[in-house]
mmCIF file with all atom_site columns, C-alpha atoms in Angstrom:
data_model
loop_
_atom_site.group_PDB
_atom_site.id
_atom_site.type_symbol
_atom_site.label_atom_id
_atom_site.label_alt_id
_atom_site.label_comp_id
_atom_site.label_asym_id
_atom_site.label_entity_id
_atom_site.label_seq_id
_atom_site.pdbx_PDB_ins_code
_atom_site.Cartn_x
_atom_site.Cartn_y
_atom_site.Cartn_z
_atom_site.occupancy
_atom_site.B_iso_or_equiv
_atom_site.pdbx_formal_charge
_atom_site.auth_seq_id
_atom_site.auth_comp_id
_atom_site.auth_asym_id
_atom_site.auth_atom_id
_atom_site.pdbx_PDB_model_num
ATOM 1   C CA . MET A 1 1   ? 8.323   -15.483 -21.349 1.00 0.00 ? 1   MET A CA 1
ATOM 2   C CA . PRO A 1 2   ? 7.021   -13.819 -18.155 1.00 0.00 ? 2   PRO A CA 1
ATOM 3   C CA . ARG A 1 3   ? 6.434   -16.034 -15.129 1.00 0.00 ? 3   ARG A CA 1
ATOM 4   C CA . LYS A 1 4   ? 2.932   -16.422 -13.694 1.00 0.00 ? 4   LYS A CA 1
ATOM 5   C CA . ASP A 1 5   ? 3.714   -14.245 -10.629 1.00 0.00 ? 5   ASP A CA 1
ATOM 6   C CA . GLU A 1 6   ? 5.060   -11.491 -12.929 1.00 0.00 ? 6   GLU A CA 1
ATOM 7   C CA . LEU A 1 7   ? 1.837   -11.596 -14.956 1.00 0.00 ? 7   LEU A CA 1
ATOM 8   C CA . MET A 1 8   ? -0.199  -11.481 -11.733 1.00 0.00 ? 8   MET A CA 1
ATOM 9   C CA . SER A 1 9   ? 1.862   -8.505  -10.521 1.00 0.00 ? 9   SER A CA 1
ATOM 10  C CA . ASN A 1 10  ? 1.130   -6.620  -13.741 1.00 0.00 ? 10  ASN A CA 1
ATOM 11  C CA . ASP A 1 11  ? -2.568  -7.481  -13.400 1.00 0.00 ? 11  ASP A CA 1
ATOM 12  C CA . ILE A 1 12  ? -2.616  -6.212  -9.798  1.00 0.00 ? 12  ILE A CA 1
ATOM 13  C CA . ILE A 1 13  ? -0.873  -2.965  -10.776 1.00 0.00 ? 13  ILE A CA 1
ATOM 14  C CA . THR A 1 14  ? -3.392  -2.436  -13.598 1.00 0.00 ? 14  THR A CA 1
ATOM 15  C CA . TYR A 1 15  ? -6.304  -3.365  -11.314 1.00 0.00 ? 15  TYR A CA 1
ATOM 16  C CA . PHE A 1 16  ? -5.282  -0.908  -8.575  1.00 0.00 ? 16  PHE A CA 1
ATOM 17  C CA . GLY A 1 17  ? -4.606  1.744   -11.199 1.00 0.00 ? 17  GLY A CA 1
ATOM 18  C CA . LYS A 1 18  ? -8.401  2.058   -11.316 1.00 0.00 ? 18  LYS A CA 1
ATOM 19  C CA . ASP A 1 19  ? -8.563  3.205   -7.674  1.00 0.00 ? 19  ASP A CA 1
ATOM 20  C CA . ARG A 1 20  ? -10.060 6.663   -8.075  1.00 0.00 ? 20  ARG A CA 1
ATOM 21  C CA . PHE A 1 21  ? -9.253  7.903   -4.577  1.00 0.00 ? 21  PHE A CA 1
ATOM 22  C CA . ALA A 1 22  ? -5.605  6.857   -4.840  1.00 0.00 ? 22  ALA A CA 1
ATOM 23  C CA . ALA A 1 23  ? -5.391  8.603   -8.215  1.00 0.00 ? 23  ALA A CA 1
ATOM 24  C CA . LEU A 1 24  ? -6.916  11.756  -6.717  1.00 0.00 ? 24  LEU A CA 1
ATOM 25  C CA . ALA A 1 25  ? -4.309  11.685  -3.940  1.00 0.00 ? 25  ALA A CA 1
ATOM 26  C CA . GLY A 1 26  ? -1.500  11.154  -6.464  1.00 0.00 ? 26  GLY A CA 1
ATOM 27  C CA . ILE A 1 27  ? -0.554  7.632   -5.339  1.00 0.00 ? 27  ILE A CA 1
ATOM 28  C CA . LYS A 1 28  ? 1.247   5.304   -7.735  1.00 0.00 ? 28  LYS A CA 1
ATOM 29  C CA . LEU A 1 29  ? 1.672   1.571   -7.260  1.00 0.00 ? 29  LEU A CA 1
ATOM 30  C CA . VAL A 1 30  ? 5.206   0.774   -8.416  1.00 0.00 ? 30  VAL A CA 1
ATOM 31  C CA . GLU A 1 31  ? 5.796   -2.856  -7.417  1.00 0.00 ? 31  GLU A CA 1
ATOM 32  C CA . VAL A 1 32  ? 3.776   -5.891  -6.385  1.00 0.00 ? 32  VAL A CA 1
ATOM 33  C CA . LYS A 1 33  ? 4.768   -9.463  -5.696  1.00 0.00 ? 33  LYS A CA 1
ATOM 34  C CA . PRO A 1 34  ? 3.140   -12.095 -3.480  1.00 0.00 ? 34  PRO A CA 1
ATOM 35  C CA . GLY A 1 35  ? 2.719   -10.597 -0.012  1.00 0.00 ? 35  GLY A CA 1
ATOM 36  C CA . TYR A 1 36  ? 4.480   -7.354  -0.914  1.00 0.00 ? 36  TYR A CA 1
ATOM 37  C CA . ALA A 1 37  ? 3.697   -3.983  -2.485  1.00 0.00 ? 37  ALA A CA 1
ATOM 38  C CA . LYS A 1 38  ? 5.426   -0.649  -2.884  1.00 0.00 ? 38  LYS A CA 1
ATOM 39  C CA . ALA A 1 39  ? 3.634   2.625   -3.610  1.00 0.00 ? 39  ALA A CA 1
ATOM 40  C CA . ASN A 1 40  ? 4.696   6.239   -3.659  1.00 0.00 ? 40  ASN A CA 1
ATOM 41  C CA . MET A 1 41  ? 3.363   9.736   -3.995  1.00 0.00 ? 41  MET A CA 1
ATOM 42  C CA . GLU A 1 42  ? 4.785   13.137  -4.698  1.00 0.00 ? 42  GLU A CA 1
ATOM 43  C CA . ILE A 1 43  ? 3.982   15.555  -1.886  1.00 0.00 ? 43  ILE A CA 1
ATOM 44  C CA . THR A 1 44  ? 2.359   18.759  -3.088  1.00 0.00 ? 44  THR A CA 1
ATOM 45  C CA . ASP A 1 45  ? 0.749   21.724  -1.334  1.00 0.00 ? 45  ASP A CA 1
ATOM 46  C CA . LYS A 1 46  ? -2.626  19.922  -1.370  1.00 0.00 ? 46  LYS A CA 1
ATOM 47  C CA . HIS A 1 47  ? -1.165  17.273  0.996   1.00 0.00 ? 47  HIS A CA 1
ATOM 48  C CA . LEU A 1 48  ? -0.159  19.777  3.691   1.00 0.00 ? 48  LEU A CA 1
ATOM 49  C CA . ASN A 1 49  ? -2.136  20.660  6.789   1.00 0.00 ? 49  ASN A CA 1
ATOM 50  C CA . ALA A 1 50  ? -2.498  24.086  8.425   1.00 0.00 ? 50  ALA A CA 1
ATOM 51  C CA . VAL A 1 51  ? 0.965   23.887  10.025  1.00 0.00 ? 51  VAL A CA 1
ATOM 52  C CA . ASN A 1 52  ? 2.549   23.050  6.645   1.00 0.00 ? 52  ASN A CA 1
ATOM 53  C CA . ILE A 1 53  ? 3.425   19.403  7.245   1.00 0.00 ? 53  ILE A CA 1
ATOM 54  C CA . VAL A 1 54  ? 1.965   16.380  5.502   1.00 0.00 ? 54  VAL A CA 1
ATOM 55  C CA . GLN A 1 55  ? -1.515  15.732  6.862   1.00 0.00 ? 55  GLN A CA 1
ATOM 56  C CA . GLY A 1 56  ? -1.696  12.423  8.756   1.00 0.00 ? 56  GLY A CA 1
ATOM 57  C CA . GLY A 1 57  ? -4.542  11.145  6.608   1.00 0.00 ? 57  GLY A CA 1
ATOM 58  C CA . VAL A 1 58  ? -2.328  11.428  3.533   1.00 0.00 ? 58  VAL A CA 1
ATOM 59  C CA . THR A 1 59  ? 0.268   9.152   5.100   1.00 0.00 ? 59  THR A CA 1
ATOM 60  C CA . PHE A 1 60  ? -2.458  6.750   6.243   1.00 0.00 ? 60  PHE A CA 1
ATOM 61  C CA . THR A 1 61  ? -4.025  6.682   2.775   1.00 0.00 ? 61  THR A CA 1
ATOM 62  C CA . LEU A 1 62  ? -0.693  5.854   1.121   1.00 0.00 ? 62  LEU A CA 1
ATOM 63  C CA . ALA A 1 63  ? -0.030  3.075   3.640   1.00 0.00 ? 63  ALA A CA 1
ATOM 64  C CA . ASP A 1 64  ? -3.556  1.694   3.318   1.00 0.00 ? 64  ASP A CA 1
ATOM 65  C CA . PHE A 1 65  ? -3.221  1.574   -0.468  1.00 0.00 ? 65  PHE A CA 1
ATOM 66  C CA . ALA A 1 66  ? 0.075   -0.362  -0.279  1.00 0.00 ? 66  ALA A CA 1
ATOM 67  C CA . PHE A 1 67  ? -1.537  -2.699  2.283   1.00 0.00 ? 67  PHE A CA 1
ATOM 68  C CA . ALA A 1 68  ? -4.494  -3.270  -0.050  1.00 0.00 ? 68  ALA A CA 1
ATOM 69  C CA . ALA A 1 69  ? -2.237  -4.110  -2.988  1.00 0.00 ? 69  ALA A CA 1
ATOM 70  C CA . ALA A 1 70  ? -0.052  -6.472  -0.938  1.00 0.00 ? 70  ALA A CA 1
ATOM 71  C CA . SER A 1 71  ? -3.000  -8.250  0.657   1.00 0.00 ? 71  SER A CA 1
ATOM 72  C CA . ASN A 1 72  ? -4.692  -8.717  -2.727  1.00 0.00 ? 72  ASN A CA 1
ATOM 73  C CA . SER A 1 73  ? -1.449  -9.794  -4.431  1.00 0.00 ? 73  SER A CA 1
ATOM 74  C CA . TYR A 1 74  ? -2.463  -13.450 -4.472  1.00 0.00 ? 74  TYR A CA 1
ATOM 75  C CA . GLY A 1 75  ? -5.462  -12.667 -6.670  1.00 0.00 ? 75  GLY A CA 1
ATOM 76  C CA . LEU A 1 76  ? -8.083  -13.184 -3.958  1.00 0.00 ? 76  LEU A CA 1
ATOM 77  C CA . VAL A 1 77  ? -10.322 -10.401 -2.701  1.00 0.00 ? 77  VAL A CA 1
ATOM 78  C CA . SER A 1 78  ? -8.853  -9.307  0.629   1.00 0.00 ? 78  SER A CA 1
ATOM 79  C CA . LEU A 1 79  ? -10.448 -6.646  2.784   1.00 0.00 ? 79  LEU A CA 1
ATOM 80  C CA . GLY A 1 80  ? -8.935  -4.717  5.651   1.00 0.00 ? 80  GLY A CA 1
ATOM 81  C CA . ILE A 1 81  ? -10.536 -5.536  8.997   1.00 0.00 ? 81  ILE A CA 1
ATOM 82  C CA . ASN A 1 82  ? -8.140  -3.661  11.272  1.00 0.00 ? 82  ASN A CA 1
ATOM 83  C CA . ALA A 1 83  ? -5.563  -0.926  10.783  1.00 0.00 ? 83  ALA A CA 1
ATOM 84  C CA . ASN A 1 84  ? -3.312  1.128   13.007  1.00 0.00 ? 84  ASN A CA 1
ATOM 85  C CA . ILE A 1 85  ? -0.655  3.737   12.350  1.00 0.00 ? 85  ILE A CA 1
ATOM 86  C CA . SER A 1 86  ? 2.083   5.298   14.454  1.00 0.00 ? 86  SER A CA 1
ATOM 87  C CA . TYR A 1 87  ? 3.713   8.523   13.289  1.00 0.00 ? 87  TYR A CA 1
ATOM 88  C CA . PHE A 1 88  ? 7.379   9.043   14.157  1.00 0.00 ? 88  PHE A CA 1
ATOM 89  C CA . GLN A 1 89  ? 8.418   12.251  12.405  1.00 0.00 ? 89  GLN A CA 1
ATOM 90  C CA . PRO A 1 90  ? 7.252   14.524  9.603   1.00 0.00 ? 90  PRO A CA 1
ATOM 91  C CA . PRO A 1 91  ? 8.585   13.582  6.171   1.00 0.00 ? 91  PRO A CA 1
ATOM 92  C CA . ARG A 1 92  ? 11.246  15.690  4.497   1.00 0.00 ? 92  ARG A CA 1
ATOM 93  C CA . GLY A 1 93  ? 11.448  16.299  0.784   1.00 0.00 ? 93  GLY A CA 1
ATOM 94  C CA . LYS A 1 94  ? 8.803   15.829  -1.861  1.00 0.00 ? 94  LYS A CA 1
ATOM 95  C CA . MET A 1 95  ? 8.274   12.050  -1.965  1.00 0.00 ? 95  MET A CA 1
ATOM 96  C CA . LEU A 1 96  ? 6.589   9.530   0.346   1.00 0.00 ? 96  LEU A CA 1
ATOM 97  C CA . ILE A 1 97  ? 7.117   5.802   -0.168  1.00 0.00 ? 97  ILE A CA 1
ATOM 98  C CA . ALA A 1 98  ? 5.193   2.940   1.445   1.00 0.00 ? 98  ALA A CA 1
ATOM 99  C CA . GLU A 1 99  ? 6.386   -0.668  1.508   1.00 0.00 ? 99  GLU A CA 1
ATOM 100 C CA . ALA A 1 100 ? 3.917   -3.308  2.649   1.00 0.00 ? 100 ALA A CA 1
ATOM 101 C CA . GLN A 1 101 ? 5.167   -6.735  3.724   1.00 0.00 ? 101 GLN A CA 1
ATOM 102 C CA . GLU A 1 102 ? 3.160   -9.757  4.804   1.00 0.00 ? 102 GLU A CA 1
ATOM 103 C CA . ILE A 1 103 ? 4.098   -10.831 8.329   1.00 0.00 ? 103 ILE A CA 1
ATOM 104 C CA . SER A 1 104 ? 1.824   -13.834 8.811   1.00 0.00 ? 104 SER A CA 1
ATOM 105 C CA . ALA A 1 105 ? -1.071  -15.448 7.009   1.00 0.00 ? 105 ALA A CA 1
ATOM 106 C CA . THR A 1 106 ? -3.593  -18.216 7.342   1.00 0.00 ? 106 THR A CA 1
ATOM 107 C CA . LYS A 1 107 ? -6.223  -19.216 4.840   1.00 0.00 ? 107 LYS A CA 1
ATOM 108 C CA . LYS A 1 108 ? -8.520  -16.393 6.001   1.00 0.00 ? 108 LYS A CA 1
ATOM 109 C CA . ILE A 1 109 ? -6.459  -13.799 7.924   1.00 0.00 ? 109 ILE A CA 1
ATOM 110 C CA . ALA A 1 110 ? -3.233  -12.049 6.954   1.00 0.00 ? 110 ALA A CA 1
ATOM 111 C CA . ASN A 1 111 ? -1.180  -9.460  8.829   1.00 0.00 ? 111 ASN A CA 1
ATOM 112 C CA . TYR A 1 112 ? 0.978   -6.768  7.243   1.00 0.00 ? 112 TYR A CA 1
ATOM 113 C CA . ASN A 1 113 ? 3.488   -4.129  8.271   1.00 0.00 ? 113 ASN A CA 1
ATOM 114 C CA . VAL A 1 114 ? 3.776   -1.053  6.104   1.00 0.00 ? 114 VAL A CA 1
ATOM 115 C CA . ASP A 1 115 ? 6.763   1.219   6.559   1.00 0.00 ? 115 ASP A CA 1
ATOM 116 C CA . ILE A 1 116 ? 6.337   4.735   5.234   1.00 0.00 ? 116 ILE A CA 1
ATOM 117 C CA . TYR A 1 117 ? 9.470   6.722   4.576   1.00 0.00 ? 117 TYR A CA 1
ATOM 118 C CA . ASP A 1 118 ? 10.547  9.901   2.870   1.00 0.00 ? 118 ASP A CA 1
ATOM 119 C CA . GLU A 1 119 ? 12.909  10.335  -0.054  1.00 0.00 ? 119 GLU A CA 1
ATOM 120 C CA . ASP A 1 120 ? 15.905  10.322  2.339   1.00 0.00 ? 120 ASP A CA 1
ATOM 121 C CA . LYS A 1 121 ? 14.823  6.867   3.652   1.00 0.00 ? 121 LYS A CA 1
ATOM 122 C CA . ASN A 1 122 ? 13.781  8.294   7.039   1.00 0.00 ? 122 ASN A CA 1
ATOM 123 C CA . VAL A 1 123 ? 10.981  6.145   8.447   1.00 0.00 ? 123 VAL A CA 1
ATOM 124 C CA . VAL A 1 124 ? 8.153   8.563   9.174   1.00 0.00 ? 124 VAL A CA 1
ATOM 125 C CA . ALA A 1 125 ? 5.414   6.089   10.170  1.00 0.00 ? 125 ALA A CA 1
ATOM 126 C CA . ARG A 1 126 ? 4.498   2.424   10.526  1.00 0.00 ? 126 ARG A CA 1
ATOM 127 C CA . PHE A 1 127 ? 1.087   1.063   9.635   1.00 0.00 ? 127 PHE A CA 1
ATOM 128 C CA . THR A 1 128 ? -0.104  -2.382  10.669  1.00 0.00 ? 128 THR A CA 1
ATOM 129 C CA . GLY A 1 129 ? -3.057  -3.966  8.956   1.00 0.00 ? 129 GLY A CA 1
ATOM 130 C CA . MET A 1 130 ? -5.074  -7.146  9.163   1.00 0.00 ? 130 MET A CA 1
ATOM 131 C CA . ALA A 1 131 ? -6.887  -8.448  6.100   1.00 0.00 ? 131 ALA A CA 1
ATOM 132 C CA . TYR A 1 132 ? -9.688  -10.950 5.695   1.00 0.00 ? 132 TYR A CA 1
ATOM 133 C CA . ARG A 1 133 ? -9.252  -13.146 2.627   1.00 0.00 ? 133 ARG A CA 1
ATOM 134 C CA . LYS A 1 134 ? -12.414 -14.068 0.809   1.00 0.00 ? 134 LYS A CA 1
ATOM 135 C CA . LYS A 1 135 ? -12.767 -16.965 -1.612  1.00 0.00 ? 135 LYS A CA 1
ATOM 136 C CA . ASP A 1 136 ? -13.645 -14.564 -4.436  1.00 0.00 ? 136 ASP A CA 1
ATOM 137 C CA . LYS A 1 137 ? -11.002 -13.955 -7.059  1.00 0.00 ? 137 LYS A CA 1
ATOM 138 C CA . LEU A 1 138 ? -10.144 -10.461 -8.264  1.00 0.00 ? 138 LEU A CA 1
ATOM 139 C CA . GLU A 1 139 ? -11.738 -9.761  -11.610 1.00 0.00 ? 139 GLU A CA 1
ATOM 140 C CA . PHE A 1 140 ? -9.087  -8.546  -14.002 1.00 0.00 ? 140 PHE A CA 1
ATOM 141 C CA . ALA A 1 141 ? -10.508 -6.769  -17.029 1.00 0.00 ? 141 ALA A CA 1
#
């Protein structure tokens, strides 16, 4: 029988599967557990900028999506109130992966680091995000 946190993880993955912008970008949520999420996306020509590297907004969007899933992983509505990203190098290959990890949390505020890396495990960027936790529960359909 699945544990409660496994059921919640499946609910979160299903819930975020309804994110239309993430779907348009080609982002897939692959893992969620309390305070953690992992998402990936296949890089295609539509993700490249004029100099033929992944557009920075693509990397930010992937990181923001992983941050959203991780910060909502407890089943409470959590909204980003601050975000920052530093880019280190362009990704190589055809896959981007983002791993979000909770760093600290109080009842209302939680902080996350999101490492974004390419298929060769080269870290290409780091996103930091702060979330505000509301009392409202996520509505799973």
